[in-house]
Structure formats: structure tokens, C-alpha cells
Short mmCIF file of C-alpha atoms in Angstrom, two decimals:
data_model
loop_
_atom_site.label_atom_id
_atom_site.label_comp_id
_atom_site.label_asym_id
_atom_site.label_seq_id
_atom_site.Cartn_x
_atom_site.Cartn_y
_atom_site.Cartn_z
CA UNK S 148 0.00 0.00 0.00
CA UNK S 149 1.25 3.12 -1.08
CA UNK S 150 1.61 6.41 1.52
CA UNK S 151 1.12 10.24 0.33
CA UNK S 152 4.09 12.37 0.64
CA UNK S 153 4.49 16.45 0.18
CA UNK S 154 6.14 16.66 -2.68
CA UNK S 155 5.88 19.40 -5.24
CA UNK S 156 5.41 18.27 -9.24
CA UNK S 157 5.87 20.58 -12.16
CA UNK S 158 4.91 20.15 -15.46
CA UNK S 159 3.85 22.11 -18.36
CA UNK S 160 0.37 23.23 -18.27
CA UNK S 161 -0.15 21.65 -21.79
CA UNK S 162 2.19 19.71 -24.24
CA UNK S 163 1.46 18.93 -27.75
CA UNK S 164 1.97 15.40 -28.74
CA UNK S 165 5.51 13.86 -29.38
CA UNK S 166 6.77 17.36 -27.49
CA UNK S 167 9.90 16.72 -24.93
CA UNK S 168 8.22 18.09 -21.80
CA UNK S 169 10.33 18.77 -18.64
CA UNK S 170 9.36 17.36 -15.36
CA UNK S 171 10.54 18.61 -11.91
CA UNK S 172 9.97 17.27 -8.91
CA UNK S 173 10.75 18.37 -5.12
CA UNK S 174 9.58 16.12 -1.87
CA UNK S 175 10.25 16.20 1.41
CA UNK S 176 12.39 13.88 3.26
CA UNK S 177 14.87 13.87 5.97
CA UNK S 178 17.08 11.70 3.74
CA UNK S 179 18.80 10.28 6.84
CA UNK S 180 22.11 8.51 6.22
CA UNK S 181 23.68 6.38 8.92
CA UNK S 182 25.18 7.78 12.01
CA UNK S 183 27.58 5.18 13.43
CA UNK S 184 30.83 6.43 15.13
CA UNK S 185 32.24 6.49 18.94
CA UNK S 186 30.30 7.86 20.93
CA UNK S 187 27.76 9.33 19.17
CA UNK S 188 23.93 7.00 19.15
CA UNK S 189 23.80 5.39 16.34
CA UNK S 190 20.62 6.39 13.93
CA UNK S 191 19.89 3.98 11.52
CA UNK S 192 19.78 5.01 7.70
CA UNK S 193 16.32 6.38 5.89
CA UNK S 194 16.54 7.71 2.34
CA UNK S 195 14.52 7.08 -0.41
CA UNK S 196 16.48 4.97 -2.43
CA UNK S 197 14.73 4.62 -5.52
CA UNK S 198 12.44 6.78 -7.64
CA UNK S 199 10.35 5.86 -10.43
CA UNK S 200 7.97 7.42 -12.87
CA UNK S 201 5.70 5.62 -14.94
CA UNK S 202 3.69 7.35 -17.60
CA UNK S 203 0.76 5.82 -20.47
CA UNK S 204 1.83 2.21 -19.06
CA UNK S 205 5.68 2.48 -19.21
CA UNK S 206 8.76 3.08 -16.92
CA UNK S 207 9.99 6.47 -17.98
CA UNK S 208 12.51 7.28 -15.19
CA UNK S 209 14.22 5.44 -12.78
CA UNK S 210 16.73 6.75 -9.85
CA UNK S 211 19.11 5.26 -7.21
CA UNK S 212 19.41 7.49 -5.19
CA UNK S 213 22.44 7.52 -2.37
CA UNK S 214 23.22 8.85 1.02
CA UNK S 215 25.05 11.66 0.02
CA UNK S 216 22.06 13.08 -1.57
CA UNK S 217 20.61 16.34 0.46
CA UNK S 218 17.40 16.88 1.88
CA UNK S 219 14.37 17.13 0.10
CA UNK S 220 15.65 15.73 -3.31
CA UNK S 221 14.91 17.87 -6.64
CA UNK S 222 15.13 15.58 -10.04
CA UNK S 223 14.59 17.06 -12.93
CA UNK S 224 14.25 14.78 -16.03
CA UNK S 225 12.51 14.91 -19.30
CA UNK S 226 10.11 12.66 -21.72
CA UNK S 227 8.27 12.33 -24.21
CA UNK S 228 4.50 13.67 -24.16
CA UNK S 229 2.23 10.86 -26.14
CA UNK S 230 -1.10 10.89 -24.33
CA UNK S 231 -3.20 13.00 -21.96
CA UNK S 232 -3.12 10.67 -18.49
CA UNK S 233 -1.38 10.36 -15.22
CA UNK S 234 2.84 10.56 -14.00
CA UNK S 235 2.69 8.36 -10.83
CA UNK S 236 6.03 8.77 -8.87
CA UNK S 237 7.39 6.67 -6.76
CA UNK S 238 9.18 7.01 -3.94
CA UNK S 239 11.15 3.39 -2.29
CA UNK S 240 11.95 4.11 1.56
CA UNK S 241 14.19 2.12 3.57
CA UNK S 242 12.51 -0.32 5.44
CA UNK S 243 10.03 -0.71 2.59
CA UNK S 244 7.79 1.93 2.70
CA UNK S 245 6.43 2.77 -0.90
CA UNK S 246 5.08 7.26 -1.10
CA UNK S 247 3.26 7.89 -4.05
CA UNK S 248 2.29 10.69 -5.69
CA UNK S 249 0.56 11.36 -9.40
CA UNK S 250 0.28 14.27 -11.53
CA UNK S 251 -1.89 14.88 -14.72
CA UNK S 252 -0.13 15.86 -18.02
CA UNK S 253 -2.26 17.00 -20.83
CA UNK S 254 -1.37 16.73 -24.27
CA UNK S 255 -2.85 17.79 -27.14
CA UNK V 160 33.82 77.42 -17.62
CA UNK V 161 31.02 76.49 -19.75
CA UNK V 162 32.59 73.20 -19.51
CA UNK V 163 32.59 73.07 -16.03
CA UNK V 164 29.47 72.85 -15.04
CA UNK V 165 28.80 69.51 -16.67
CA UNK V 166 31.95 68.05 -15.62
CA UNK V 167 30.59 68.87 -12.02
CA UNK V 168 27.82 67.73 -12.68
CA UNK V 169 28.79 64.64 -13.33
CA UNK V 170 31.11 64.23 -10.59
CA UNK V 171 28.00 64.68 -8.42
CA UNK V 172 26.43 61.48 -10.00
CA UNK V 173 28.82 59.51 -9.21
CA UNK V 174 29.16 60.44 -5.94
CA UNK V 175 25.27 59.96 -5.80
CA UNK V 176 26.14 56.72 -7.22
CA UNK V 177 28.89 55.95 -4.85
CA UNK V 178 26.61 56.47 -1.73
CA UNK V 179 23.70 54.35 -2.80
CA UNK V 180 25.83 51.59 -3.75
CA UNK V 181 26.67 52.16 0.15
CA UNK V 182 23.68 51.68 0.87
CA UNK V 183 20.75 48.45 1.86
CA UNK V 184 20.65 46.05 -0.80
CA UNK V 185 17.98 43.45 -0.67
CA UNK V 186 20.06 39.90 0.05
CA UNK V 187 18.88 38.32 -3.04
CA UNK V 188 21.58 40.79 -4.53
CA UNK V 189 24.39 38.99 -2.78
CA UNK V 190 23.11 35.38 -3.68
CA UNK V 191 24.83 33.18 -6.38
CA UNK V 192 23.25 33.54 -9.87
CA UNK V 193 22.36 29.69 -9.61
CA UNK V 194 21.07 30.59 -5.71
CA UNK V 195 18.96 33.30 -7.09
CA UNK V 196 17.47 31.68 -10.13
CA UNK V 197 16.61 28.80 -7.63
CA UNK V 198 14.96 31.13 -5.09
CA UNK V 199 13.09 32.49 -8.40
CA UNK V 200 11.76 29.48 -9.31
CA UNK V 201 9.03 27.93 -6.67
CA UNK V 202 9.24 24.77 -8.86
CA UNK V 203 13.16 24.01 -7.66
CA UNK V 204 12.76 25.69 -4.44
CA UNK V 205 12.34 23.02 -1.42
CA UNK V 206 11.01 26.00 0.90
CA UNK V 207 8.08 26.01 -1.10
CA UNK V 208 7.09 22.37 0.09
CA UNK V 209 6.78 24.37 4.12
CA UNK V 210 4.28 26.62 1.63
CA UNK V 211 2.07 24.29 0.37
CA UNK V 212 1.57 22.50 4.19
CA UNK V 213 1.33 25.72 5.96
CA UNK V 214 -1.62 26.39 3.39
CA UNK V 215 -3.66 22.75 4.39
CA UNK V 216 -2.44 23.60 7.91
CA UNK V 217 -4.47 27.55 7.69
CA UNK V 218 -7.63 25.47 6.72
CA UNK V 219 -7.18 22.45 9.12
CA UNK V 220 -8.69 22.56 12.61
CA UNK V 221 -12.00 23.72 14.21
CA UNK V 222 -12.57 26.65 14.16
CA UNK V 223 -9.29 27.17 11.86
CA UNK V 224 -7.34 29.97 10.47
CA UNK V 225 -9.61 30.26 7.43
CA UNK V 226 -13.03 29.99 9.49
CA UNK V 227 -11.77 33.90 10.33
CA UNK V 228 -9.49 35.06 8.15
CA UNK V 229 -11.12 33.37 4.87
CA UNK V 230 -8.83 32.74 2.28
CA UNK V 231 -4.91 32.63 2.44
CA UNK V 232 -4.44 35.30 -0.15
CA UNK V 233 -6.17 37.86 1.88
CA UNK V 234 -2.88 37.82 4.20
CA UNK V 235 -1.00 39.74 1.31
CA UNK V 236 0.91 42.48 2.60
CA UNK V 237 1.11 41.16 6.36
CA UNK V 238 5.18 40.38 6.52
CA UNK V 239 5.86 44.05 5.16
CA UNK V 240 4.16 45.00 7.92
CA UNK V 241 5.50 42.89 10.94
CA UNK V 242 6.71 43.24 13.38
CA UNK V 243 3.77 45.27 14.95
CA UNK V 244 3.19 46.57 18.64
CA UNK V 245 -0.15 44.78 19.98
CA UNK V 246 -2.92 46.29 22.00
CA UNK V 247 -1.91 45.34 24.97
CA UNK V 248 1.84 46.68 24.24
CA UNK V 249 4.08 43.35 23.41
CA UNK V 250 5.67 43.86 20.65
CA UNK V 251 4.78 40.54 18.05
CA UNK V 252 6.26 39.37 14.82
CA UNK V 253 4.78 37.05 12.24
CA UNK V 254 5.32 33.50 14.55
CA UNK V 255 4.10 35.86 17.63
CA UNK V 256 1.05 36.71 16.16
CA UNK V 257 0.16 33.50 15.13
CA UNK V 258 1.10 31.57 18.15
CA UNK V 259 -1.32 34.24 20.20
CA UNK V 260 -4.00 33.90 18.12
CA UNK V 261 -3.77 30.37 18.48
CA UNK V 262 -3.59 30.54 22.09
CA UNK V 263 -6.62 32.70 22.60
CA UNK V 264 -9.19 32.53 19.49
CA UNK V 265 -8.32 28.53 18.95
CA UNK V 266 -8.06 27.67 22.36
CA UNK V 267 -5.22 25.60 21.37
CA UNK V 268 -2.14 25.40 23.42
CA UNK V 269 0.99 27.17 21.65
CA UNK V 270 2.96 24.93 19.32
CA UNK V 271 6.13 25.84 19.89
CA UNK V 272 8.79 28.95 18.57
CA UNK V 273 10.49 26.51 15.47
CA UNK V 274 8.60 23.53 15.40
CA UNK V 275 7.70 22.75 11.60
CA UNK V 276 3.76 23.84 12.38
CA UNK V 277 4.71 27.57 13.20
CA UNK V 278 7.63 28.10 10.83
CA UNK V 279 5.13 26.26 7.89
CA UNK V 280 2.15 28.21 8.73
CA UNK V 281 4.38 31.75 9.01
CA UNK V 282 6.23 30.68 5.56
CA UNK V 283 2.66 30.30 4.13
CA UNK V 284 1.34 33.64 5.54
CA UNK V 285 4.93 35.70 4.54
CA UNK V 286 4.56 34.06 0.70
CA UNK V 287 2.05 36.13 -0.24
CA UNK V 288 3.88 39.02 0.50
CA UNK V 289 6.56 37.94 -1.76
CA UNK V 290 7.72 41.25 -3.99
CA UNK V 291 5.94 43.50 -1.82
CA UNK V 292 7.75 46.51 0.03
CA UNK V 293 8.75 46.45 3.90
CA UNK V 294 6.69 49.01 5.75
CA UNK V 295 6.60 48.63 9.10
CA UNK V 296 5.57 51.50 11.62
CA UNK V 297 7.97 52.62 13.87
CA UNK V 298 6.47 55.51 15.48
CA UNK V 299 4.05 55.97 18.40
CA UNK V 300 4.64 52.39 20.86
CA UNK V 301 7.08 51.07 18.48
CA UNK V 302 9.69 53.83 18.29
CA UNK V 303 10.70 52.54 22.08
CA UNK V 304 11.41 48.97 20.60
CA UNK V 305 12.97 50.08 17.54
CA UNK V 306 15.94 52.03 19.73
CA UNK V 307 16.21 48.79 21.31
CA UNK V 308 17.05 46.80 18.24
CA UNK V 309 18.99 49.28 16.81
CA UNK V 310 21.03 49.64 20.28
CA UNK V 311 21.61 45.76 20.02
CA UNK V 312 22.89 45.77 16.17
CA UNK V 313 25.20 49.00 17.07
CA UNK V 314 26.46 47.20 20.24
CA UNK V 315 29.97 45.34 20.46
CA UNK V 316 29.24 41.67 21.82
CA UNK V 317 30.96 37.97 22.23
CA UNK V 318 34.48 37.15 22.47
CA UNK V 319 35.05 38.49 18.97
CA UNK V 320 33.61 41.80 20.17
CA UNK V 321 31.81 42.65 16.99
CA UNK V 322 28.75 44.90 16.62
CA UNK V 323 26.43 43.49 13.58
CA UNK V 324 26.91 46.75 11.27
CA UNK V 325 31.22 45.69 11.36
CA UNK V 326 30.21 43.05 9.21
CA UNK V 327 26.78 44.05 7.96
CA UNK V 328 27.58 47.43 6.76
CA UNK V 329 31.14 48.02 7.01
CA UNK V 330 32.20 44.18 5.19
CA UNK V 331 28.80 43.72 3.07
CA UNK V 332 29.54 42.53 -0.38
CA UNK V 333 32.78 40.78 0.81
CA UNK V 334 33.40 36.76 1.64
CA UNK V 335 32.55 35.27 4.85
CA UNK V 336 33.46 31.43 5.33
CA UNK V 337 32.46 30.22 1.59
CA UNK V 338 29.16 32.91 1.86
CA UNK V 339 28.93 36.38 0.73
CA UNK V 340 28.22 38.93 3.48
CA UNK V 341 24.81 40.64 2.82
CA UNK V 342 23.48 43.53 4.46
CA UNK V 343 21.64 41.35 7.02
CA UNK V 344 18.02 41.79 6.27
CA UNK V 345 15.13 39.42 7.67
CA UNK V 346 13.37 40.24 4.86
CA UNK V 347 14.16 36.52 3.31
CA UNK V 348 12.84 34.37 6.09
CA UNK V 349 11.40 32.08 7.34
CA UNK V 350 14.08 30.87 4.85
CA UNK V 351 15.28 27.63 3.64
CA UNK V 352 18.78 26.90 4.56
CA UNK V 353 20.84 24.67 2.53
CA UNK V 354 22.99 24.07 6.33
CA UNK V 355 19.57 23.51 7.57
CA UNK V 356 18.42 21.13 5.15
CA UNK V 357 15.15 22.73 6.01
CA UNK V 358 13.45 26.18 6.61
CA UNK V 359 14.29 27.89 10.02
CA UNK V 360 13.19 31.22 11.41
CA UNK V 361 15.03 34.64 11.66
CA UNK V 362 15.75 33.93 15.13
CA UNK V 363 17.16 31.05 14.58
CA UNK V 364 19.65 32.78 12.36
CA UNK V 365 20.74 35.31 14.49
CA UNK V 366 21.01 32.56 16.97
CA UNK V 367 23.93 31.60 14.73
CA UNK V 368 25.06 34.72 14.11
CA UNK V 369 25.85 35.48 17.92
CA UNK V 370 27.68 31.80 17.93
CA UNK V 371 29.75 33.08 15.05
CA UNK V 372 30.43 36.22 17.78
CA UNK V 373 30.97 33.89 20.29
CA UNK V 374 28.20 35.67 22.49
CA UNK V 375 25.56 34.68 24.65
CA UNK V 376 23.02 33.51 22.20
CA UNK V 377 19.01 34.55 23.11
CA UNK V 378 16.37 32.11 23.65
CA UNK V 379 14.01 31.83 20.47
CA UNK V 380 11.21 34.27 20.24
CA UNK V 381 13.19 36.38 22.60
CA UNK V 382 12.20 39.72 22.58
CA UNK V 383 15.77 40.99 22.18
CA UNK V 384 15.45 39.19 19.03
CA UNK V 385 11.70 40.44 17.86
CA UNK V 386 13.16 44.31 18.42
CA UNK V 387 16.17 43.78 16.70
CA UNK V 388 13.45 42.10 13.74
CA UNK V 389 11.77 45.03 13.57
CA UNK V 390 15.16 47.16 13.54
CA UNK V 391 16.05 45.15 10.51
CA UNK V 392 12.54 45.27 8.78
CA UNK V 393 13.03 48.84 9.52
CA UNK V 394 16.34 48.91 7.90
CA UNK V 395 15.12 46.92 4.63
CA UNK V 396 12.22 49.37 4.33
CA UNK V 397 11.20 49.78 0.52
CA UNK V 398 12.70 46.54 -0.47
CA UNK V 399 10.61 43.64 -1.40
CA UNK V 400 9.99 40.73 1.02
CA UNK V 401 11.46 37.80 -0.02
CA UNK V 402 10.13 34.89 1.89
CA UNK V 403 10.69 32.12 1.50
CA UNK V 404 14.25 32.81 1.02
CA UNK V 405 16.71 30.31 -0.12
CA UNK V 406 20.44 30.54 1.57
CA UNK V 407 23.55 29.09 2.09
#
């Protein structure tokens, strides 16, 4: 089962068909990479590891992401506009925990 | 002769020049291009994300922000004004305000000076002042709190003895540890920090400012702090608000 997550999606307001439309996407996450040293506690490691966008029924973006990634990780990427539908994104957690989110790209 | 005059003339425009190059610039002047397109752009600028849930936070709860104040937009124009001197004399800025109004028309109890609630819900309300001139008032009960800011940002303090304006005004425009030393305006915050990894309050900032000083630092929501806020609103007046700011 798939959890919401604040994350902010931009795309164009319209795109005509076969168009190369740029998609940006910010969300919010600690990003938490492992603290392990003496004498500190350790804190295990939470990031999103891996983000994926599928679009009209196929995989058009896929990210590994790593600990030395910031905060609140901004992708931008582009594709290929060929029908008026949803962008899911999706967001892998440690531990397992799947965030989605979708967005609505219309296409002329 | 005839020649003079225009020679003089033009002498005196540069000196004009000269002094009002000395003089406030807003901090998005002394951003990186690539920091300032970013802080530009709300769709690759995280502080926006404390935006969009201080906006569901304004219209959650019973009765909630909205039930009174209706829509969001109709707090345009608030930040320029803030800090302001309430009825009963206490001087209040943005997280003030809200916090109060929390406390005594929600009957909620107060959630805390920078817990993400506050600083989302004052980034919200300070958005939609974004381009609009600082105004505040400084006259009548607020003149008294204004001397008291501007007494703390003229005043020596901390091991390194430093007074704000010795970097503020006297260094502005020059490197700091990796950062460019701006002119020290609130006008930008609540601001996301990149050393934050998150958006933090003025306070908060001048909390580090008086570690970088090496002086005794004020609790958050002091009101040390909140005069020396309206000093520095004071100080930016005419220049647009910028929150949510993005900085180093």
C-alpha cells in the first residue's frame, strides 16, 4: 500500500503530442544517512532509495538514489508527451515503505 | 567654464552613485546567480514544500485559520508589515502573532517557537507578500522597541567583540566562510537553509550569528530578538519581502 508524501510536481500546463516536456519534482524527506561512530547514538539510515515514474503504461525514469544526496531531493528529467493521463512517482523508503504521488499531463 | 558645469555635474552622480551603492541592498543581490534563479523558481525551491503544508495547515482545525481570516491570499501584505506593537503593548512578529491567536481565538495550546507547524504556517502567511515593500511603523509604541534593536545591532558583543553593522555594513559585499556577506536583512525568512536542510526562522539565524560572535546567544522568540526584527525590517524598508528565502 502506497503512503502520500508532500512533494511538489511541475509540469507544463499543456504539451502537444511527441513534445519533450520537462518534469521537476521536489519532496520532502529527511534523507537520513547512517550515524555510526564512537560515541555518538547510532541512527539507523532512511533515504529514499529509488524513484520511479511511470507514464501511459511504461517506466519512464528510474533513480538510485544515495546517502550523500541532500534533503528534500529535486530531479529534474525529461520525456516524451504521447497521451493526456497520469505521471505516478514513486518514492522506495528504507525499510520498505512505498510514497506515491501522481500528476496529470495533458497533451494535445 | 562652460565646460565646467557639466563636468561637475557629473562628478555629483557619481558620488550619488557611490553612496547608494553604500547603501541596503535586498540579500537576493548577494546570492549566487544559480542561488537566485533557484529562489526564483518555486518549482526548484524546497522552501516552497513548508508553503504548500502551511496552506492545508491555515484550513485544518476547528474553528481554523480560514473559518476567520477566509482565504490565504487575503494575508498579502502582512510580513511588510511585521513586526507590529499589539494592543496590549508586546511587541509581536509574524510566529508571535500567530502563536497568540492560536492561544486565545483557537483555544489551542501554543505549538512551539520553530517547530515545523509555526515556521510552515508563518512561511505560508509571509509568501504572499513575496515582492511587496517592507513598511513597518515605527512611530508611536514602536519607536521605544525600535531604539532597542537598533542599540543591540550598534552594540559590540561575544568574544570576537563585533557589533552586527562591522560586518553588515562596514564588510557587506565581501566573503565570509564560503558565503557572501549581505546587508543582514530578515526580509528573506522564514528561509530555507541549505545548512539547515530545512526552513528555520530569523531567530534562529541570528542565533547563529551570535555563535559566530561567540556571544551569549538569546532564547528563540526572545524579545531581544523580535526588536532587533523590527530594527532590521526597519532597515530593509522599501525593499521587497522575499520569503521564503533560499540561503547558504
Amino acid at each position: 500500500m502506497a503512503e502520500s508524501i508532500l512533494a511538489r510536481i511541475t509540469l507544463p500546463e499543456k504539451a502537444r503530442k511527441g513534445e519533450v516536456v520537462a518534469v521537476r519534482v521536489i519532496v520532502r524527506h529527511p534523507m537520513e544517512r547512517a550515524v555510526d561512530a564512537p560515541g555518538l547514538r547510532p541512527v539507523p539510515r532512511k533515504i529514499l532509495h529509488t524513484l520511479r515514474v511511470t507514464y501511459a503504461g511504461a517506466e519512464v525514469f528510474r533513480m538510485e538514489m544515495s546517502p550523500g544526496i541532500a534533503a528534500n531531493p529535486y530531479v529534474e528529467f525529461t520525456t516524451v508527451a504521447v497521451e493526456s493521463g497520469a505521471m505516478v512517482f514513486e518514492w522506495q523508503e528504507d525499510g520498505g515503505t512505498v510514497f506515491r504521488r501522481e500528476a496529470r499531463l495533458e497533451v494535445a | 567654464m562652460k565646460r565646467a558645469a557639466p563636468l561637475a555635474l557629473l562628478a555629483g552622480l557619481g558620488l550619488a552613485a557611490l553612496a547608494v551603492a553604500a547603501e541596503v541592498r535586498p540579500p537576493q543581490d548577494y546570492l549566487s546567480p544559480t542561488l537566485r534563479a533557484q529562489q526564483d523558481d518555486p518549482s526548484r525551491h524546497p522552501g516552497w514544500l513548508w508553503v504548500d503544508e502551511g496552506e492545508a495547515l491555515w484550513r485544518r482545525g476547528d474553528p481554523s485559520c480560514q473559518s476567520c481570516h477566509g482565504d490565504i491570499a487575503g494575508m498579502a501584505g502582512v510580513a511588510a508589515r511585521y513586526p507590529v506593537v499589539a494592543q496590549d503593548g508586546a511587541l509581536l512578529n509574524l510566529e508571535g502573532r500567530i502563536e497568540r491567536c492560536r492561544m486565545r481565538h483557537q483555544g489551542q495550546p501554543a505549538i512551539g517557537y520553530e517547530s515545523e507547524a509555526l515556521l510552515s504556517l508563518t512561511t505560508a502567511v509571509a509568501s504572499r507578500s513575496r515582492g511587496l515593500p517592507m513598511s513597518v511603523a515605527v512611530d508611536g509604541p514602536a519607536a521605544a522597541f525600535l531604539e532597542q534593536g537598533r542599540t543591540l545591532y550598534e552594540t559590540r558583543q561575544g568574544q570576537l567583540n563585533l557589533a552586527c553593522g562591522q560586518c553588515h555594513d562596514d564588510n557587506a559585499g565581501r566573503r565570509l566562510r564560503g558565503d557572501v556577506i549581505s546587508n543582514g536583512l530578515g526580509t528573506g525568512f522564514p528561509a530555507y537553509r541549505l545548512e539547515w536542510n530545512g526552513v528555520g526562522s530569523l531567530h534562529r539565524r541570528l542565533r547563529a550569528c551570535q555563535l559566530g560572535v561567540r556571544a551569549t546567544q538569546f532564547e528563540l522568540g526572545a524579545p531581544e530578538y523580535t526588536a532587533l526584527e523590527l530594527f532590521l525590517a526597519h532597515r530593509a524598508r522599501g525593499l521587497p519581502v522575499e520569503a521564503p528565502g533560499l540561503r547558504r
